[in-house]
Amino acid sequence: MSAPLEDPVPTEVIRQAAEWFACLDELKADPRQRQRWQAWLEAAPSHRLAWEAVERISGRLTPLRSDAARHALNIPRQSTRRRTLGLLVGMLSLSLPLLSLHASRTRWQALLAAHRTSVGETRQLALADAGEAWIGSNTAIDIDFTPTLRRLVLFHGDLLVHTAPDPQLPPRPFVVDTPHGRLRAVGTRFAVRSEEHASRVDVFEGAIEVSTRDGILPLVQSGYHATLSEDGITSQGAAAPHQRTLARGVIEADGLRLETLAHELARWHHIKIYCTPDVRELKLVGAYPINRLNHVLEALEASMPVRVERKPGSIEIGARPSAPYTPPRRASASG
């Protein structure tokens, strides 16, 4: 008997397996794509587990993927891949106990979110009320504007919002729902980060009302943040200025700790990036385009007393070695 699966298959891996299935189905026997798929399959045990789950239920989708079925259902060919992906993910979600993929309902909804970014990607979204939103690296959101409510659903990742007055009368509330609670905007500019165990809102203009299952928090005012989890509000304090532009792919640092920059860089790239203890408290000033990793690392070495060491699978930022001491040469007394 195989060992039980202790950790759920990551959402990104499940999505990749579903997309590989749809891609290979579309391209049939493209040798280059199949080589890439084989390399992905062998890269990690979780990849094979997710693919085995796909194989178990792929036969159920065969009748719905045929040309005859597409014509009968009046489905355009260009939409086949997305529909196949949606059907596959939906059937995976119904088969969770059988497949031992113990992901939450929210994680599965995120796979079909209308707006998603991959690691290192950012995107600007124009909202129907003339407001603006930016989503950062590895983010999934839905936009749901109804006659009575303006609603964004942030499943995971980074979101920056500039709200606008509602053109409808009476004005509809503007809310952001996360897995950990609801944020109601009061004429604001704010950033939200949602991770597995908590969500955080940083307010830069206006105010935010935070609601969790434990009740409603008094307004979070401009210049402050609140962190919410399944246990309610777990922290409050000053807003992090760098969150103001993070979802747009830039960190504007004014006294930012080097360790914080390293953490954010790692979120935007497929590599571990960390600081040694002797440099993590160094303070930074400037603008850092976070998706230009080499540029940022070169700028750090040029402006800070640090050195960057690339290792297999990681990047270490440590103290720059001091130049060896060379005593002055004694002048010759000859002559």
Short mmCIF file of C-alpha atoms in Angstrom, two decimals:
data_model
loop_
_atom_site.label_atom_id
_atom_site.label_comp_id
_atom_site.label_asym_id
_atom_site.label_seq_id
_atom_site.Cartn_x
_atom_site.Cartn_y
_atom_site.Cartn_z
CA MET A 1 0.00 0.00 0.00
CA SER A 2 1.34 3.41 -0.87
CA ALA A 3 1.98 5.95 1.88
CA PRO A 4 -0.88 8.36 2.57
CA LEU A 5 -0.65 11.83 1.09
CA GLU A 6 0.17 14.09 4.03
CA ASP A 7 0.14 17.39 2.15
CA PRO A 8 -2.39 18.41 -0.50
CA VAL A 9 -1.20 18.65 -4.06
CA PRO A 10 -0.43 22.37 -4.62
CA THR A 11 -3.07 24.30 -6.51
CA GLU A 12 -0.54 25.38 -9.14
CA VAL A 13 0.40 21.74 -9.85
CA ILE A 14 -3.25 20.71 -10.21
CA ARG A 15 -3.83 23.57 -12.61
CA GLN A 16 -0.72 22.65 -14.59
CA ALA A 17 -1.86 19.03 -14.89
CA ALA A 18 -5.27 20.13 -16.14
CA GLU A 19 -3.73 22.55 -18.64
CA TRP A 20 -1.29 19.91 -19.92
CA PHE A 21 -4.23 17.58 -20.45
CA ALA A 22 -6.14 20.18 -22.45
CA CYS A 23 -3.00 21.21 -24.38
CA LEU A 24 -2.02 17.67 -25.37
CA ASP A 25 -5.59 16.94 -26.33
CA GLU A 26 -5.59 19.97 -28.66
CA LEU A 27 -2.16 19.38 -30.19
CA LYS A 28 -2.58 15.60 -30.46
CA ALA A 29 0.90 14.17 -31.07
CA ASP A 30 3.16 17.26 -31.19
CA PRO A 31 6.55 15.68 -30.24
CA ARG A 32 8.03 18.88 -28.79
CA GLN A 33 5.06 19.52 -26.54
CA ARG A 34 5.09 15.89 -25.40
CA GLN A 35 8.77 16.20 -24.49
CA ARG A 36 7.99 19.29 -22.40
CA TRP A 37 5.11 17.46 -20.75
CA GLN A 38 7.36 14.48 -19.95
CA ALA A 39 9.94 16.80 -18.36
CA TRP A 40 7.20 18.44 -16.26
CA LEU A 41 5.83 15.03 -15.25
CA GLU A 42 9.20 13.84 -13.98
CA ALA A 43 10.11 17.07 -12.19
CA ALA A 44 8.33 16.26 -8.90
CA PRO A 45 6.26 13.48 -7.29
CA SER A 46 3.30 15.85 -6.94
CA HIS A 47 3.26 16.30 -10.73
CA ARG A 48 2.84 12.58 -11.29
CA LEU A 49 0.16 12.34 -8.62
CA ALA A 50 -1.83 15.16 -10.20
CA TRP A 51 -1.43 13.62 -13.66
CA GLU A 52 -2.64 10.22 -12.41
CA ALA A 53 -5.74 11.96 -11.11
CA VAL A 54 -6.26 13.48 -14.56
CA GLU A 55 -5.89 10.09 -16.23
CA ARG A 56 -8.43 8.47 -13.91
CA ILE A 57 -11.23 10.75 -15.01
CA SER A 58 -10.15 11.81 -18.50
CA GLY A 59 -12.15 9.00 -20.04
CA ARG A 60 -15.35 10.56 -18.72
CA LEU A 61 -14.66 13.67 -20.78
CA THR A 62 -14.05 11.88 -24.10
CA PRO A 63 -17.66 12.11 -25.39
CA LEU A 64 -17.77 15.83 -24.60
CA ARG A 65 -14.50 16.55 -26.43
CA SER A 66 -15.41 14.94 -29.73
CA ASP A 67 -16.14 16.99 -32.86
CA ALA A 68 -19.66 15.57 -33.02
CA ALA A 69 -20.36 16.63 -29.46
CA ARG A 70 -18.98 20.13 -30.12
CA HIS A 71 -21.24 20.58 -33.13
CA ALA A 72 -24.27 19.21 -31.28
CA LEU A 73 -23.67 21.57 -28.38
CA ASN A 74 -22.74 24.46 -30.72
CA ILE A 75 -19.34 24.94 -29.04
CA PRO A 76 -16.76 26.85 -31.14
CA ARG A 77 -13.45 25.04 -31.65
CA GLN A 78 -11.46 27.87 -30.07
CA SER A 79 -13.38 27.45 -26.80
CA THR A 80 -12.81 23.70 -26.59
CA ARG A 81 -9.61 23.94 -24.54
CA ARG A 82 -11.11 26.20 -21.87
CA ARG A 83 -14.26 24.11 -21.65
CA THR A 84 -12.22 20.93 -21.42
CA LEU A 85 -10.14 22.49 -18.65
CA GLY A 86 -13.27 23.63 -16.83
CA LEU A 87 -14.92 20.23 -17.09
CA LEU A 88 -11.76 18.48 -15.95
CA VAL A 89 -11.25 20.70 -12.90
CA GLY A 90 -14.91 20.43 -12.03
CA MET A 91 -14.81 16.64 -12.15
CA LEU A 92 -11.60 16.60 -10.12
CA SER A 93 -13.36 18.65 -7.44
CA LEU A 94 -16.22 16.15 -7.34
CA SER A 95 -13.73 13.28 -7.02
CA LEU A 96 -11.61 14.63 -4.18
CA PRO A 97 -12.12 11.73 -1.73
CA LEU A 98 -11.38 9.17 -4.45
CA LEU A 99 -8.29 10.96 -5.68
CA SER A 100 -6.91 11.95 -2.26
CA LEU A 101 -6.64 15.57 -3.37
CA HIS A 102 -7.71 17.27 -0.14
CA ALA A 103 -7.95 20.81 -1.46
CA SER A 104 -10.54 23.26 -0.23
CA ARG A 105 -13.44 24.47 -2.30
CA THR A 106 -11.77 27.88 -2.58
CA ARG A 107 -8.65 26.41 -4.16
CA TRP A 108 -10.71 24.71 -6.84
CA GLN A 109 -12.67 27.86 -7.55
CA ALA A 110 -9.35 29.67 -8.01
CA LEU A 111 -8.44 27.33 -10.86
CA LEU A 112 -11.33 28.73 -12.90
CA ALA A 113 -10.98 32.35 -11.82
CA ALA A 114 -11.61 34.81 -14.65
CA HIS A 115 -8.32 36.64 -14.05
CA ARG A 116 -5.14 34.75 -13.14
CA THR A 117 -1.44 35.48 -13.29
CA SER A 118 1.48 33.10 -13.16
CA VAL A 119 4.60 33.58 -11.04
CA GLY A 120 6.35 36.80 -12.07
CA GLU A 121 3.39 38.24 -13.98
CA THR A 122 1.33 41.37 -13.27
CA ARG A 123 -1.82 42.67 -14.92
CA GLN A 124 -3.92 45.83 -14.84
CA LEU A 125 -7.72 45.47 -14.88
CA ALA A 126 -10.22 48.19 -15.74
CA LEU A 127 -13.35 47.93 -13.61
CA ALA A 128 -16.83 48.65 -14.95
CA ASP A 129 -17.29 51.59 -12.54
CA ALA A 130 -14.12 53.34 -13.84
CA GLY A 131 -12.07 52.06 -10.91
CA GLU A 132 -8.75 50.25 -11.44
CA ALA A 133 -7.17 47.09 -10.09
CA TRP A 134 -3.77 45.47 -10.48
CA ILE A 135 -3.01 41.84 -9.72
CA GLY A 136 0.47 40.65 -8.92
CA SER A 137 2.44 37.43 -9.12
CA ASN A 138 0.55 34.12 -8.86
CA THR A 139 -2.83 35.75 -8.23
CA ALA A 140 -6.40 34.64 -8.98
CA ILE A 141 -9.49 36.86 -8.78
CA ASP A 142 -13.05 37.08 -10.05
CA ILE A 143 -14.94 40.32 -10.74
CA ASP A 144 -18.64 40.19 -9.86
CA PHE A 145 -20.50 43.47 -10.36
CA THR A 146 -24.27 43.15 -9.85
CA PRO A 147 -27.10 45.72 -9.65
CA THR A 148 -26.65 45.83 -5.87
CA LEU A 149 -22.96 45.11 -5.21
CA ARG A 150 -19.49 45.74 -6.67
CA ARG A 151 -17.48 42.69 -5.65
CA LEU A 152 -13.97 41.34 -6.25
CA VAL A 153 -13.13 37.82 -5.08
CA LEU A 154 -9.44 37.36 -4.27
CA PHE A 155 -8.65 33.65 -4.01
CA HIS A 156 -4.92 34.10 -3.49
CA GLY A 157 -2.13 36.53 -4.33
CA ASP A 158 -1.73 40.31 -4.42
CA LEU A 159 -4.33 42.89 -5.36
CA LEU A 160 -4.07 46.69 -5.54
CA VAL A 161 -7.33 48.66 -5.91
CA HIS A 162 -8.10 52.29 -6.71
CA THR A 163 -11.84 52.64 -6.20
CA ALA A 164 -14.02 55.14 -8.07
CA PRO A 165 -17.40 56.69 -7.20
CA ASP A 166 -20.20 54.39 -8.32
CA PRO A 167 -22.06 55.85 -11.33
CA GLN A 168 -25.25 54.12 -10.14
CA LEU A 169 -27.69 55.60 -7.65
CA PRO A 170 -27.94 54.65 -4.92
CA PRO A 171 -24.20 53.79 -4.85
CA ARG A 172 -23.43 50.10 -4.53
CA PRO A 173 -21.01 48.92 -1.83
CA PHE A 174 -17.53 47.96 -3.06
CA VAL A 175 -16.17 44.83 -1.37
CA VAL A 176 -13.26 42.42 -1.70
CA ASP A 177 -13.93 38.89 -0.48
CA THR A 178 -10.98 36.73 0.61
CA PRO A 179 -11.00 33.22 2.11
CA HIS A 180 -10.69 34.86 5.53
CA GLY A 181 -13.26 37.65 5.43
CA ARG A 182 -14.78 40.60 3.61
CA LEU A 183 -13.26 44.06 3.09
CA ARG A 184 -15.68 46.93 2.39
CA ALA A 185 -14.04 49.98 0.83
CA VAL A 186 -14.92 53.53 1.82
CA GLY A 187 -13.50 55.69 -1.01
CA THR A 188 -10.13 54.06 -0.90
CA ARG A 189 -6.83 53.03 -2.36
CA PHE A 190 -5.68 49.82 -0.74
CA ALA A 191 -3.68 46.62 -1.23
CA VAL A 192 -4.71 43.08 -0.27
CA ARG A 193 -2.56 39.98 0.02
CA SER A 194 -4.24 36.61 0.53
CA GLU A 195 -2.20 33.57 1.49
CA GLU A 196 -3.17 30.13 2.76
CA HIS A 197 -3.57 30.99 6.42
CA ALA A 198 -4.30 34.72 6.43
CA SER A 199 -5.16 37.79 4.40
CA ARG A 200 -3.81 41.30 4.96
CA VAL A 201 -5.12 44.70 3.88
CA ASP A 202 -2.95 47.85 3.78
CA VAL A 203 -4.88 51.11 3.43
CA PHE A 204 -3.31 54.13 1.70
CA GLU A 205 -6.35 56.38 1.20
CA GLY A 206 -9.81 56.36 2.76
CA ALA A 207 -10.74 53.46 5.02
CA ILE A 208 -11.68 49.77 5.02
CA GLU A 209 -14.29 47.95 7.07
CA VAL A 210 -13.17 44.39 7.86
CA SER A 211 -15.72 41.63 8.47
CA THR A 212 -14.90 38.12 9.64
CA ARG A 213 -17.05 35.35 11.03
CA ASP A 214 -16.33 36.81 14.47
CA GLY A 215 -17.82 40.20 13.63
CA ILE A 216 -16.93 43.58 12.14
CA LEU A 217 -13.76 45.49 12.95
CA PRO A 218 -13.91 49.29 13.27
CA LEU A 219 -12.64 51.04 10.16
CA VAL A 220 -9.00 50.52 9.23
CA GLN A 221 -7.88 54.05 8.41
CA SER A 222 -5.36 55.28 5.87
CA GLY A 223 -1.80 54.46 6.91
CA TYR A 224 -2.72 51.27 8.76
CA HIS A 225 -3.14 47.57 8.08
CA ALA A 226 -5.11 44.64 9.46
CA THR A 227 -4.47 40.90 9.17
CA LEU A 228 -7.39 38.48 9.26
CA SER A 229 -7.49 34.71 9.50
CA GLU A 230 -9.91 31.96 10.49
CA ASP A 231 -9.30 33.07 14.08
CA GLY A 232 -10.47 36.63 13.33
CA ILE A 233 -8.30 39.75 13.35
CA THR A 234 -4.81 38.64 14.31
CA SER A 235 -2.80 41.85 13.96
CA GLN A 236 -3.06 45.58 13.31
CA GLY A 237 -0.45 48.29 12.83
CA ALA A 238 1.17 50.64 10.36
CA ALA A 239 0.70 49.99 6.64
CA ALA A 240 3.66 48.67 4.67
CA PRO A 241 4.50 51.40 2.12
CA HIS A 242 5.99 48.93 -0.38
CA GLN A 243 2.59 47.23 -0.75
CA ARG A 244 1.35 50.41 -2.44
CA THR A 245 2.98 49.47 -5.77
CA LEU A 246 3.84 45.79 -5.34
CA ALA A 247 0.98 44.44 -7.48
CA ARG A 248 2.21 46.71 -10.29
CA GLY A 249 5.58 44.96 -10.25
CA VAL A 250 7.59 47.66 -8.45
CA ILE A 251 8.77 47.97 -4.87
CA GLU A 252 9.21 51.56 -3.75
CA ALA A 253 11.49 51.32 -0.74
CA ASP A 254 11.96 53.98 1.90
CA GLY A 255 13.69 52.27 4.80
CA LEU A 256 12.61 48.78 3.65
CA ARG A 257 14.49 45.89 5.26
CA LEU A 258 16.68 43.92 2.86
CA GLU A 259 15.12 40.70 4.13
CA THR A 260 11.68 41.95 3.10
CA LEU A 261 12.92 42.70 -0.40
CA ALA A 262 14.44 39.21 -0.66
CA HIS A 263 11.12 37.67 0.44
CA GLU A 264 9.18 39.63 -2.18
CA LEU A 265 11.68 38.76 -4.92
CA ALA A 266 11.25 35.08 -4.11
CA ARG A 267 7.47 35.40 -4.50
CA TRP A 268 7.98 36.69 -8.06
CA HIS A 269 10.55 34.13 -9.21
CA HIS A 270 10.88 30.35 -9.25
CA ILE A 271 13.83 30.34 -6.85
CA LYS A 272 14.55 30.65 -3.14
CA ILE A 273 16.10 34.02 -2.26
CA TYR A 274 17.31 34.74 1.26
CA CYS A 275 19.59 36.95 3.35
CA THR A 276 22.24 35.91 5.83
CA PRO A 277 21.59 37.21 9.38
CA ASP A 278 24.32 39.86 9.19
CA VAL A 279 22.61 41.82 6.37
CA ARG A 280 18.88 41.18 6.76
CA GLU A 281 18.29 44.43 8.72
CA LEU A 282 20.00 46.69 6.16
CA LYS A 283 17.61 49.45 5.01
CA LEU A 284 16.87 50.22 1.37
CA VAL A 285 15.78 53.35 -0.47
CA GLY A 286 14.75 53.44 -4.12
CA ALA A 287 12.49 51.78 -6.69
CA TYR A 288 13.06 48.14 -7.54
CA PRO A 289 11.39 46.56 -10.62
CA ILE A 290 10.74 43.23 -8.99
CA ASN A 291 10.37 41.23 -12.21
CA ARG A 292 13.91 42.23 -13.32
CA LEU A 293 15.80 40.00 -10.92
CA ASN A 294 19.31 40.38 -12.33
CA HIS A 295 18.94 44.17 -12.49
CA VAL A 296 17.84 44.33 -8.84
CA LEU A 297 20.64 42.06 -7.62
CA GLU A 298 23.26 44.05 -9.52
CA ALA A 299 21.88 47.28 -8.04
CA LEU A 300 22.10 45.83 -4.54
CA GLU A 301 25.75 44.83 -4.99
CA ALA A 302 26.58 48.26 -6.42
CA SER A 303 24.86 50.28 -3.68
CA MET A 304 25.00 48.10 -0.55
CA PRO A 305 27.81 46.32 1.34
CA VAL A 306 26.54 42.93 0.13
CA ARG A 307 27.50 40.19 -2.27
CA VAL A 308 25.13 37.93 -4.17
CA GLU A 309 25.96 34.24 -4.43
CA ARG A 310 23.98 32.02 -6.79
CA LYS A 311 23.62 28.42 -5.67
CA PRO A 312 21.71 25.47 -7.14
CA GLY A 313 18.05 26.35 -6.55
CA SER A 314 18.70 29.46 -4.44
CA ILE A 315 20.29 32.90 -4.22
CA GLU A 316 22.06 34.04 -1.06
CA ILE A 317 22.54 37.71 -0.22
CA GLY A 318 25.33 38.09 2.35
CA ALA A 319 27.89 40.54 3.60
CA ARG A 320 30.57 41.63 1.17
CA PRO A 321 33.95 40.30 2.32
CA SER A 322 36.28 42.98 3.61
CA ALA A 323 39.36 43.62 1.52
CA PRO A 324 42.43 42.00 3.11
CA TYR A 325 44.61 44.45 5.02
CA THR A 326 47.84 45.28 3.25
CA PRO A 327 50.34 47.17 5.43
CA PRO A 328 52.00 50.18 3.79
CA ARG A 329 55.39 49.51 2.30
CA ARG A 330 58.26 51.12 4.22
CA ALA A 331 60.19 53.63 2.23
CA SER A 332 63.70 52.58 1.36
CA ALA A 333 66.44 54.41 3.31
CA SER A 334 69.18 53.58 0.79
CA GLY A 335 71.15 56.35 -0.80
#
